[in-house]
Each structure stands twice: as structure tokens, then as C-alpha cells.
Short mmCIF file of C-alpha atoms in Angstrom, two decimals:
data_model
loop_
_atom_site.label_atom_id
_atom_site.label_comp_id
_atom_site.label_asym_id
_atom_site.label_seq_id
_atom_site.Cartn_x
_atom_site.Cartn_y
_atom_site.Cartn_z
CA MET A 1 -13.89 44.56 -1.51
CA ASP A 2 -13.75 42.64 1.81
CA ALA A 3 -13.28 38.88 1.98
CA ARG A 4 -17.00 38.19 2.27
CA THR A 5 -17.97 40.30 -0.75
CA GLN A 6 -15.24 38.71 -2.79
CA TRP A 7 -16.54 35.30 -1.88
CA ASP A 8 -20.11 36.14 -2.90
CA ALA A 9 -18.95 37.63 -6.18
CA GLY A 10 -16.84 34.57 -6.84
CA ARG A 11 -19.81 32.37 -6.23
CA SER A 12 -22.05 33.89 -8.83
CA GLU A 13 -19.27 34.17 -11.43
CA GLU A 14 -18.86 30.44 -11.31
CA TRP A 15 -22.11 29.72 -13.16
CA ALA A 16 -22.08 32.75 -15.45
CA ASP A 17 -21.92 30.64 -18.62
CA VAL A 18 -24.97 28.57 -17.76
CA THR A 19 -27.98 29.81 -19.71
CA PRO A 20 -30.88 30.40 -19.71
CA ASP A 21 -31.46 31.82 -16.27
CA ALA A 22 -33.78 28.93 -15.26
CA ALA A 23 -31.06 26.38 -16.03
CA ARG A 24 -28.61 28.35 -13.89
CA ARG A 25 -31.06 28.62 -11.00
CA LEU A 26 -31.62 24.86 -11.09
CA LEU A 27 -27.89 24.17 -11.12
CA THR A 28 -27.18 26.35 -8.09
CA ALA A 29 -30.19 24.82 -6.30
CA ALA A 30 -28.76 21.37 -7.04
CA VAL A 31 -25.36 22.35 -5.62
CA GLN A 32 -26.96 23.50 -2.38
CA ALA A 33 -29.13 20.39 -2.07
CA PHE A 34 -26.32 17.95 -2.87
CA ALA A 35 -24.00 19.70 -0.41
CA GLU A 36 -26.55 19.67 2.40
CA ARG A 37 -28.09 16.23 2.02
CA GLY A 38 -25.85 14.33 -0.40
CA TYR A 39 -26.58 13.37 -4.00
CA HIS A 40 -28.51 10.19 -3.22
CA ALA A 41 -30.80 11.83 -0.67
CA THR A 42 -31.76 14.63 -3.07
CA THR A 43 -34.66 14.29 -5.51
CA THR A 44 -35.27 16.32 -8.67
CA ARG A 45 -38.43 17.50 -6.89
CA ASP A 46 -36.26 18.94 -4.06
CA ILE A 47 -34.08 20.75 -6.59
CA ALA A 48 -37.00 22.17 -8.56
CA GLY A 49 -38.64 23.30 -5.30
CA ARG A 50 -35.48 25.13 -4.16
CA ALA A 51 -35.34 26.89 -7.52
CA GLY A 52 -39.02 27.86 -7.21
CA MET A 53 -39.97 25.72 -10.19
CA SER A 54 -42.04 22.63 -10.93
CA PRO A 55 -40.45 19.19 -11.50
CA ALA A 56 -41.75 19.35 -15.08
CA ALA A 57 -39.90 22.64 -15.65
CA LEU A 58 -36.69 20.99 -14.43
CA TYR A 59 -36.93 18.29 -17.08
CA ILE A 60 -36.94 20.91 -19.83
CA HIS A 61 -33.34 21.69 -18.87
CA TYR A 62 -31.98 18.45 -17.37
CA ARG A 63 -33.09 14.94 -18.23
CA THR A 64 -31.90 13.39 -14.98
CA LYS A 65 -30.50 14.21 -11.57
CA GLU A 66 -27.22 12.70 -12.73
CA GLU A 67 -27.07 15.23 -15.58
CA LEU A 68 -27.18 18.04 -13.02
CA LEU A 69 -24.29 16.48 -11.10
CA TYR A 70 -22.38 15.98 -14.33
CA ARG A 71 -22.83 19.64 -15.31
CA ILE A 72 -21.75 20.84 -11.86
CA SER A 73 -18.78 18.49 -11.85
CA GLY A 74 -17.75 19.54 -15.35
CA ILE A 75 -17.89 23.25 -14.54
CA GLY A 76 -15.97 22.75 -11.29
CA HIS A 77 -13.29 20.57 -12.83
CA ARG A 78 -12.81 22.88 -15.84
CA LEU A 79 -12.40 25.85 -13.49
CA ALA A 80 -9.85 23.90 -11.47
CA LEU A 81 -7.95 22.88 -14.59
CA GLY A 82 -8.03 26.49 -15.82
CA ILE A 83 -6.56 27.71 -12.54
CA VAL A 84 -3.58 25.36 -12.54
CA SER A 85 -3.00 25.67 -16.30
CA ARG A 86 -2.76 29.46 -16.02
CA ALA A 87 -0.21 29.05 -13.25
CA ARG A 88 1.79 26.51 -15.28
CA ASP A 89 1.87 28.79 -18.32
CA GLY A 90 2.28 32.00 -16.37
CA GLY A 91 6.00 32.51 -16.82
CA GLY A 92 8.49 33.05 -14.03
CA ASP A 93 10.48 30.44 -12.15
CA PRO A 94 8.99 27.11 -11.03
CA ALA A 95 8.74 28.28 -7.39
CA GLY A 96 6.66 31.28 -8.39
CA ARG A 97 4.45 29.20 -10.63
CA LEU A 98 3.90 26.48 -8.00
CA SER A 99 3.13 29.16 -5.46
CA ALA A 100 0.56 30.75 -7.79
CA ALA A 101 -1.04 27.38 -8.59
CA VAL A 102 -1.44 26.49 -4.91
CA GLN A 103 -2.66 29.95 -3.87
CA ASP A 104 -5.32 30.04 -6.57
CA PHE A 105 -6.34 26.40 -6.16
CA VAL A 106 -6.74 26.86 -2.39
CA ARG A 107 -8.69 30.09 -2.85
CA TRP A 108 -11.07 28.35 -5.20
CA HIS A 109 -11.67 25.48 -2.74
CA ALA A 110 -12.18 27.96 0.11
CA GLU A 111 -14.36 30.48 -1.72
CA HIS A 112 -16.44 27.81 -3.44
CA HIS A 113 -16.29 25.20 -0.70
CA THR A 114 -19.93 24.17 -1.12
CA THR A 115 -19.49 23.51 -4.84
CA ALA A 116 -16.06 22.01 -4.24
CA ARG A 117 -17.44 19.49 -1.75
CA VAL A 118 -20.02 18.31 -4.28
CA VAL A 119 -17.40 18.23 -7.04
CA GLN A 120 -14.84 16.33 -4.94
CA TYR A 121 -17.01 13.97 -2.88
CA GLU A 122 -19.82 12.91 -5.23
CA LEU A 123 -17.66 11.65 -8.12
CA GLY A 124 -18.80 8.09 -7.45
CA ALA A 125 -22.40 8.99 -8.32
CA LEU A 126 -21.57 9.93 -11.93
CA GLY A 127 -22.54 7.54 -14.71
CA GLU A 128 -19.73 5.57 -16.31
CA GLU A 129 -19.06 7.80 -19.36
CA HIS A 130 -19.40 11.00 -17.42
CA HIS A 131 -17.10 9.62 -14.73
CA ALA A 132 -14.45 8.79 -17.34
CA GLU A 133 -14.66 12.29 -18.79
CA ILE A 134 -14.25 13.92 -15.36
CA VAL A 135 -11.38 11.60 -14.43
CA ALA A 136 -9.61 12.72 -17.63
CA LEU A 137 -9.97 16.37 -16.51
CA ARG A 138 -8.55 15.44 -13.10
CA ARG A 139 -5.57 13.77 -14.76
CA GLU A 140 -4.91 16.94 -16.79
CA THR A 141 -5.05 18.99 -13.59
CA ASP A 142 -2.57 16.65 -11.89
CA ALA A 143 -0.33 16.75 -14.96
CA ALA A 144 -0.31 20.57 -15.05
CA VAL A 145 0.91 20.80 -11.46
CA ARG A 146 3.31 17.90 -11.96
CA SER A 147 4.92 19.68 -14.90
CA ILE A 148 5.70 22.68 -12.67
CA VAL A 149 7.28 20.32 -10.11
CA GLU A 150 9.27 18.61 -12.87
CA ASP A 151 10.49 21.99 -14.15
CA GLY A 152 11.67 22.84 -10.63
CA VAL A 153 13.53 19.55 -10.31
CA ALA A 154 15.11 19.98 -13.75
CA ALA A 155 16.21 23.51 -12.83
CA GLY A 156 17.80 22.17 -9.64
CA GLU A 157 15.49 24.38 -7.53
CA PHE A 158 13.36 21.57 -6.09
CA ASP A 159 14.45 18.37 -4.39
CA VAL A 160 11.68 15.78 -4.87
CA PRO A 161 12.33 12.03 -4.54
CA ASP A 162 8.76 11.11 -5.59
CA VAL A 163 7.38 13.68 -8.07
CA ARG A 164 4.08 11.91 -8.68
CA GLY A 165 3.31 11.25 -5.01
CA THR A 166 4.38 14.72 -3.92
CA THR A 167 2.30 16.43 -6.62
CA ARG A 168 -0.72 14.41 -5.54
CA ALA A 169 -0.08 15.37 -1.91
CA VAL A 170 0.09 19.08 -2.78
CA LEU A 171 -3.23 18.88 -4.63
CA SER A 172 -4.74 16.77 -1.86
CA LEU A 173 -3.82 19.41 0.72
CA CYS A 174 -5.58 22.06 -1.39
CA ILE A 175 -8.66 19.93 -2.01
CA ASP A 176 -9.17 19.17 1.69
CA VAL A 177 -9.67 22.92 2.28
CA ALA A 178 -13.22 22.41 0.94
CA ARG A 179 -13.94 20.06 3.86
CA TRP A 180 -12.89 22.34 6.71
CA PHE A 181 -13.09 25.93 5.42
CA ARG A 182 -15.78 28.16 6.98
CA GLU A 183 -16.48 31.78 6.03
CA ASP A 184 -16.72 32.68 9.72
CA GLY A 185 -13.37 31.06 10.52
CA LYS A 186 -10.20 32.91 11.50
CA HIS A 187 -8.58 33.06 8.07
CA THR A 188 -9.59 34.42 4.68
CA PRO A 189 -9.20 32.24 1.57
CA GLY A 190 -6.22 34.40 0.60
CA GLU A 191 -4.48 33.85 3.95
CA VAL A 192 -4.94 30.08 3.74
CA GLY A 193 -3.66 30.24 0.15
CA GLU A 194 -0.49 32.05 1.21
CA LEU A 195 0.25 29.62 4.04
CA TYR A 196 -0.34 26.65 1.76
CA ALA A 197 1.83 28.05 -1.03
CA ASP A 198 4.67 28.27 1.49
CA LEU A 199 3.98 24.72 2.71
CA ALA A 200 3.94 23.42 -0.90
CA LEU A 201 7.36 25.00 -1.54
CA ARG A 202 8.62 23.26 1.58
CA MET A 203 7.13 19.95 0.37
CA VAL A 204 9.09 20.18 -2.89
CA GLY A 205 12.29 21.05 -1.01
CA TYR A 206 12.58 24.52 -2.50
CA ALA A 207 15.90 25.97 -1.42
CA HIS A 208 14.68 29.24 0.01
CA LYS A 209 14.16 32.74 0.00
CA MET B 1 0.67 -10.71 5.50
CA ASP B 2 0.15 -8.84 2.23
CA ALA B 3 -1.35 -5.36 2.09
CA ARG B 4 -4.83 -6.65 1.37
CA THR B 5 -4.91 -9.10 4.28
CA GLN B 6 -3.61 -6.44 6.62
CA TRP B 7 -6.36 -4.13 5.53
CA ASP B 8 -9.08 -6.71 6.15
CA ALA B 9 -7.67 -7.61 9.54
CA GLY B 10 -7.51 -3.94 10.45
CA ARG B 11 -11.08 -3.52 9.43
CA SER B 12 -12.52 -6.08 11.79
CA GLU B 13 -10.32 -5.01 14.71
CA GLU B 14 -11.86 -1.60 14.55
CA TRP B 15 -15.22 -2.69 15.95
CA ALA B 16 -13.93 -5.37 18.33
CA ASP B 17 -15.29 -3.61 21.41
CA VAL B 18 -18.84 -3.35 20.11
CA THR B 19 -21.00 -6.05 21.70
CA PRO B 20 -23.17 -8.03 21.31
CA ASP B 21 -22.48 -9.41 17.88
CA ALA B 22 -25.78 -8.07 16.46
CA ALA B 23 -24.90 -4.51 17.50
CA ARG B 24 -21.52 -4.85 15.79
CA ARG B 25 -23.07 -6.24 12.60
CA LEU B 26 -25.50 -3.32 12.49
CA LEU B 27 -22.68 -0.82 12.98
CA THR B 28 -20.57 -2.20 10.16
CA ALA B 29 -23.66 -2.37 7.93
CA ALA B 30 -24.32 1.31 8.72
CA VAL B 31 -20.74 2.26 7.81
CA GLN B 32 -21.09 0.58 4.42
CA ALA B 33 -24.48 2.13 3.72
CA PHE B 34 -23.45 5.64 4.81
CA ALA B 35 -20.26 5.42 2.74
CA GLU B 36 -22.08 4.23 -0.39
CA ARG B 37 -25.20 6.38 -0.33
CA GLY B 38 -24.59 9.07 2.28
CA TYR B 39 -26.18 9.39 5.71
CA HIS B 40 -29.35 11.14 4.59
CA ALA B 41 -30.11 8.66 1.81
CA THR B 42 -29.79 5.68 4.17
CA THR B 43 -32.75 4.39 6.19
CA THR B 44 -32.65 2.22 9.31
CA ARG B 45 -34.48 -0.34 7.17
CA ASP B 46 -31.53 -0.38 4.70
CA ILE B 47 -29.10 -0.89 7.55
CA ALA B 48 -31.10 -3.68 9.17
CA GLY B 49 -31.47 -5.36 5.75
CA ARG B 50 -27.72 -5.27 5.11
CA ALA B 51 -27.14 -6.83 8.53
CA GLY B 52 -29.71 -9.53 7.76
CA MET B 53 -32.00 -8.29 10.53
CA SER B 54 -35.45 -6.74 10.88
CA PRO B 55 -35.93 -3.01 11.52
CA ALA B 56 -37.43 -3.95 14.90
CA ALA B 57 -34.26 -5.84 15.81
CA LEU B 58 -32.21 -2.73 14.98
CA TYR B 59 -34.16 -0.63 17.48
CA ILE B 60 -33.18 -2.99 20.29
CA HIS B 61 -29.60 -1.77 19.85
CA TYR B 62 -29.91 1.76 18.44
CA ARG B 63 -32.77 4.16 19.01
CA THR B 64 -32.14 6.23 15.89
CA LYS B 65 -30.07 6.35 12.73
CA GLU B 66 -28.22 9.30 14.27
CA GLU B 67 -27.18 7.09 17.20
CA LEU B 68 -25.49 4.74 14.75
CA LEU B 69 -23.59 7.63 13.17
CA TYR B 70 -22.65 8.92 16.62
CA ARG B 71 -21.29 5.52 17.65
CA ILE B 72 -19.30 5.16 14.43
CA SER B 73 -17.97 8.70 14.70
CA GLY B 74 -17.03 8.22 18.36
CA ILE B 75 -15.14 4.98 17.68
CA GLY B 76 -13.34 6.51 14.69
CA HIS B 77 -12.39 9.71 16.49
CA ARG B 78 -11.19 7.85 19.62
CA LEU B 79 -9.02 5.61 17.46
CA ALA B 80 -7.58 8.68 15.72
CA LEU B 81 -6.91 10.40 19.03
CA GLY B 82 -5.29 7.21 20.38
CA ILE B 83 -2.97 7.05 17.36
CA VAL B 84 -1.64 10.59 17.66
CA SER B 85 -1.51 10.49 21.48
CA ARG B 86 0.68 7.40 21.40
CA ALA B 87 3.01 9.15 18.96
CA ARG B 88 3.12 12.28 21.14
CA ASP B 89 3.95 10.25 24.26
CA GLY B 90 6.23 7.79 22.49
CA GLY B 91 9.58 9.26 23.45
CA GLY B 92 12.33 10.17 21.04
CA ASP B 93 12.91 13.50 19.35
CA PRO B 94 10.10 15.62 17.91
CA ALA B 95 10.96 14.63 14.32
CA GLY B 96 10.63 10.94 15.16
CA ARG B 97 7.37 11.51 17.00
CA LEU B 98 5.86 13.65 14.22
CA SER B 99 6.94 11.05 11.70
CA ALA B 100 5.27 8.28 13.73
CA ALA B 101 2.07 10.32 14.18
CA VAL B 102 1.76 11.01 10.45
CA GLN B 103 2.63 7.46 9.39
CA ASP B 104 0.08 5.91 11.71
CA PHE B 105 -2.60 8.52 11.02
CA VAL B 106 -2.21 8.06 7.26
CA ARG B 107 -2.25 4.28 7.56
CA TRP B 108 -5.48 4.46 9.51
CA HIS B 109 -7.13 6.70 6.91
CA ALA B 110 -5.92 4.43 4.10
CA GLU B 111 -6.72 1.07 5.71
CA HIS B 112 -10.08 2.23 7.02
CA HIS B 113 -10.94 4.65 4.25
CA THR B 114 -14.60 3.64 4.15
CA THR B 115 -15.06 4.30 7.86
CA ALA B 116 -12.87 7.37 7.67
CA ARG B 117 -14.99 8.92 4.94
CA VAL B 118 -18.11 8.50 7.06
CA VAL B 119 -16.30 9.83 10.13
CA GLN B 120 -14.83 12.84 8.30
CA TYR B 121 -17.61 13.82 5.90
CA GLU B 122 -20.84 13.19 7.82
CA LEU B 123 -20.05 15.28 10.91
CA GLY B 124 -22.75 17.77 9.97
CA ALA B 125 -25.46 15.13 10.39
CA LEU B 126 -24.76 14.61 14.11
CA GLY B 127 -27.17 16.05 16.65
CA GLU B 128 -26.02 19.13 18.54
CA GLU B 129 -24.72 17.45 21.72
CA HIS B 130 -23.10 14.60 19.87
CA HIS B 131 -21.50 17.06 17.47
CA ALA B 132 -20.04 19.05 20.37
CA GLU B 133 -18.60 15.87 21.92
CA ILE B 134 -16.97 14.82 18.64
CA VAL B 135 -15.60 18.31 18.00
CA ALA B 136 -13.95 18.14 21.44
CA LEU B 137 -12.24 14.87 20.44
CA ARG B 138 -11.05 16.53 17.21
CA ARG B 139 -9.61 19.43 19.19
CA GLU B 140 -7.69 16.98 21.40
CA THR B 141 -6.33 15.26 18.30
CA ASP B 142 -5.20 18.61 16.85
CA ALA B 143 -3.66 19.56 20.19
CA ALA B 144 -1.70 16.30 20.43
CA VAL B 145 -0.06 16.86 17.05
CA ARG B 146 0.41 20.55 17.74
CA SER B 147 2.30 19.76 20.94
CA ILE B 148 4.79 17.67 18.94
CA VAL B 149 5.27 20.59 16.53
CA GLU B 150 5.71 22.99 19.47
CA ASP B 151 8.31 20.67 21.02
CA GLY B 152 10.21 20.68 17.72
CA VAL B 153 10.14 24.46 17.54
CA ALA B 154 11.24 24.77 21.18
CA ALA B 155 14.12 22.34 20.53
CA GLY B 156 15.20 24.42 17.52
CA GLU B 157 14.66 21.43 15.23
CA PHE B 158 11.61 22.80 13.40
CA ASP B 159 11.10 26.16 11.73
CA VAL B 160 7.36 26.94 11.76
CA PRO B 161 6.03 30.50 11.38
CA ASP B 162 2.38 29.41 11.92
CA VAL B 163 2.22 26.41 14.27
CA ARG B 164 -1.58 26.20 14.37
CA GLY B 165 -2.08 26.50 10.60
CA THR B 166 0.77 24.12 9.80
CA THR B 167 -0.49 21.50 12.25
CA ARG B 168 -3.93 21.71 10.71
CA ALA B 169 -2.41 21.35 7.24
CA VAL B 170 -0.46 18.23 8.27
CA LEU B 171 -3.64 16.63 9.66
CA SER B 172 -5.63 17.76 6.62
CA LEU B 173 -3.14 16.08 4.30
CA CYS B 174 -3.54 12.81 6.25
CA ILE B 175 -7.35 13.04 6.37
CA ASP B 176 -7.68 13.55 2.62
CA VAL B 177 -6.10 10.12 2.10
CA ALA B 178 -9.54 8.69 2.92
CA ARG B 179 -10.96 10.42 -0.15
CA TRP B 180 -8.54 9.11 -2.75
CA PHE B 181 -7.03 5.90 -1.37
CA ARG B 182 -7.94 2.65 -3.18
CA GLU B 183 -6.79 -0.85 -2.23
CA ASP B 184 -6.07 -1.60 -5.89
CA GLY B 185 -3.94 1.57 -6.26
CA LYS B 186 -0.19 1.63 -6.73
CA HIS B 187 0.80 2.20 -3.12
CA THR B 188 0.20 0.40 0.15
CA PRO B 189 -1.01 2.34 3.20
CA GLY B 190 2.50 1.96 4.64
CA GLU B 191 4.14 3.47 1.55
CA VAL B 192 1.79 6.46 1.56
CA GLY B 193 2.48 6.84 5.29
CA GLU B 194 6.24 6.96 4.72
CA LEU B 195 6.00 9.53 1.93
CA TYR B 196 3.66 11.69 4.00
CA ALA B 197 5.84 11.50 7.10
CA ASP B 198 8.70 12.86 5.00
CA LEU B 199 6.45 15.61 3.57
CA ALA B 200 5.27 16.57 7.07
CA LEU B 201 8.90 16.94 8.23
CA ARG B 202 9.50 19.21 5.25
CA MET B 203 6.36 21.22 6.11
CA VAL B 204 7.70 21.91 9.61
CA GLY B 205 11.10 22.88 8.20
CA TYR B 206 12.94 20.02 9.85
CA ALA B 207 16.63 20.52 9.29
CA HIS B 208 17.45 17.14 7.83
CA LYS B 209 18.75 13.85 7.93
#
């Protein structure tokens, strides 16, 4: 599988649990519309049209535009949390686990950069309760990576004066990949992931290799 | 001056060269509107209303909404380029210059995070020629930081297997501050700048302190 095929496969996988088919088509149409024009500039009519459906058909599956954003955000954030949790629980030394977390988190933001941009940049458009629920998922994601960093410090492998700030910086570096990554760029998601895993180990003062 | 006052002062400074006063008011109104609702969801009528002016009065100063975005983007990108160029040309060893570049670049993205979000996330809405002009400014900014990293490698102070990718990562880390920074958060722009300068030195493998 080349990088491009992998990316396409990854993209469809992402929404595999959304059923029925019409609900999934609407969700992927919403991701595209939000990414291109922004949440506030998109109407439910635009989304229905992109999915080849009527506005009335959309309301069978989603009561509001905000519900679509909330579903997208929830799926994206749960995937992100799953990625870093698997790395945290994966066994091996802290350096290997941090490296796996960063590689996989970067790959996700590169391969799914359209979804990731919506997930990361449209948080402010969520309703209050939905926003609180998503923020809780973000805190869990932070905490999962932070626990790897703490393990490394405790083991004497990492040297980190500010664990909280450094963990946030590592995640921030990964998240920003969604802003600049292009499929036609020089590097594959995997190559960016490898470089960033090395940079993350440097950020935590891992005494090398 | 406390952190909050500094931030407000910084904010007005930013547009000091825009004259007359009405043109400046329209520009700052556009920044707020674009940041809150996105470029595509904002109308020139919204912008004029926020500035307390009529749509007709707006057209005296700006022919299109895109021209407003182009002006904002140009000012933001020239400020960013100025910041890193001063650090590059500032004298001292590469570590000191990289540290200064990162500190000042982070501070700008934290203090001006509303402007920075518009500047960084609405690039795709620029017209073709304007986009090309802004991309050229971004390349100069990248090149300025890269030249500091290259100087460090040449001096044997930095250990960087991938100069281009690492430079982009350092800038990416700084840029993402605009996404998450809040004035009511735990850290001042200066504190984030100091942490990030230290992280950047680790990323380039600076043999310490």
C-alpha cells in the first residue's frame, strides 16, 4: 500500500461506526463543508446538498448543525484518545511509548488533516454541554501523554523541568500538523511521525540512543 | 505593567501604521469578526457595523472583504518576519539567537492570538496573487529561522539531522500557541516563550548550559 492509498483507507475507516449509510454520508459531507468554509458559513442545506440529500432528510439524522459538529468532534477526540491510550498502555520503556504516541498522533493529524482541522479549530462553536464533554476528552488525552512523561522522569530517563507545559507542547506540535500537512508535500505522514517522535524525545531530555 | 495591560498595549500597536483612523477601525473590526465567525461567514456589512460605520463607508477604504483579509495577513506576516529577522541579525551565538527568535515569536502569537488565528488559519481564503505574496513572506520567515539553525550546526553547537523539518517544527510549535493561548490561563506570554525557547534548544540538540 503506498502512502496515498493508506491515507484514503484511513479516511473511510474513521466513520465506519456511523450508521445508517445516510447518516455517515451526511457526516463526511459536513466535515468537508466545515473544513472548506468554516462552521458558521456552512448551512444544513449545504451539507444535505453535498450528500445528495434534501434538507428534510438531514433532519431525520441530525437535529441541528451543531449536532453534526458534536458528532464529528466526538469521533475525532475519541480516536485521538484511543491512539495515545494504546501507546501509554503498550508496554516497553517510557521512551518507546512516548515515541509510539507521537508517531501515531502525528500520523492521525496528517492522514486525517481535514477532519483534524474541524476537530481542533471549531471547538468554540460547540454548545456548552457538548463543549464540556469534549474538553473532558482532551484532558484525558493530555493526561495519557503526561503519564508517559512522568514515568520517564520517575525512571530517570527523561529530564523535564515542567512536565505539564512540556506535555502540552509535544501535543501542540502534533496537532499543528493538521494545519500545514498536504498530501502532495515532500513527506509522508509516517516520515513526519518519525521526525516528530525524535523531536519529542529531545524535548523531554531523553538521554540517547 | 501586568500581563493583561501589556497584551492590550501590544494589540493596539499592531495596527499603528494603518491610516486614516476609519481604515484602522475597520481592520480591527474585521480581525474580530473573522476570528469569531470565520472569514466566509463574515460579511462586509458585519464588519462595517462592528466599526460603527455604513457598508458604503467601508468601500471607501477597502474594495472587497478579501482586501481586508489581505491587509491583515500582510501586517501579521511582516511583523512575524520582522521578529525572526531581528533575532537572526541580533549578534551573539546561535543558541542565544534561536532562543530570542522563539521567545519573541511565541510572545507575538500569545499576545496577538486573535490576529494570529486569522493570519494562520484563513490563508486559503486569499486570492491567488495575494496568497502567493503571503507565501513568499512565510518562506522568508522560515529561511530566517533556518539560517540560525544552520549557523548552530556549522558552529558544532547544534546536532540536527533534518534542518528543514526541525526548523518547520520549531515554528509550528510557536504558531500553535495562537490556537490554545488564553489571557486567563496559568501562564503569561513571556513564561510560555521561555519554556518554548528551552524546548527549541533541546529540539536542535544544543549541548547545554
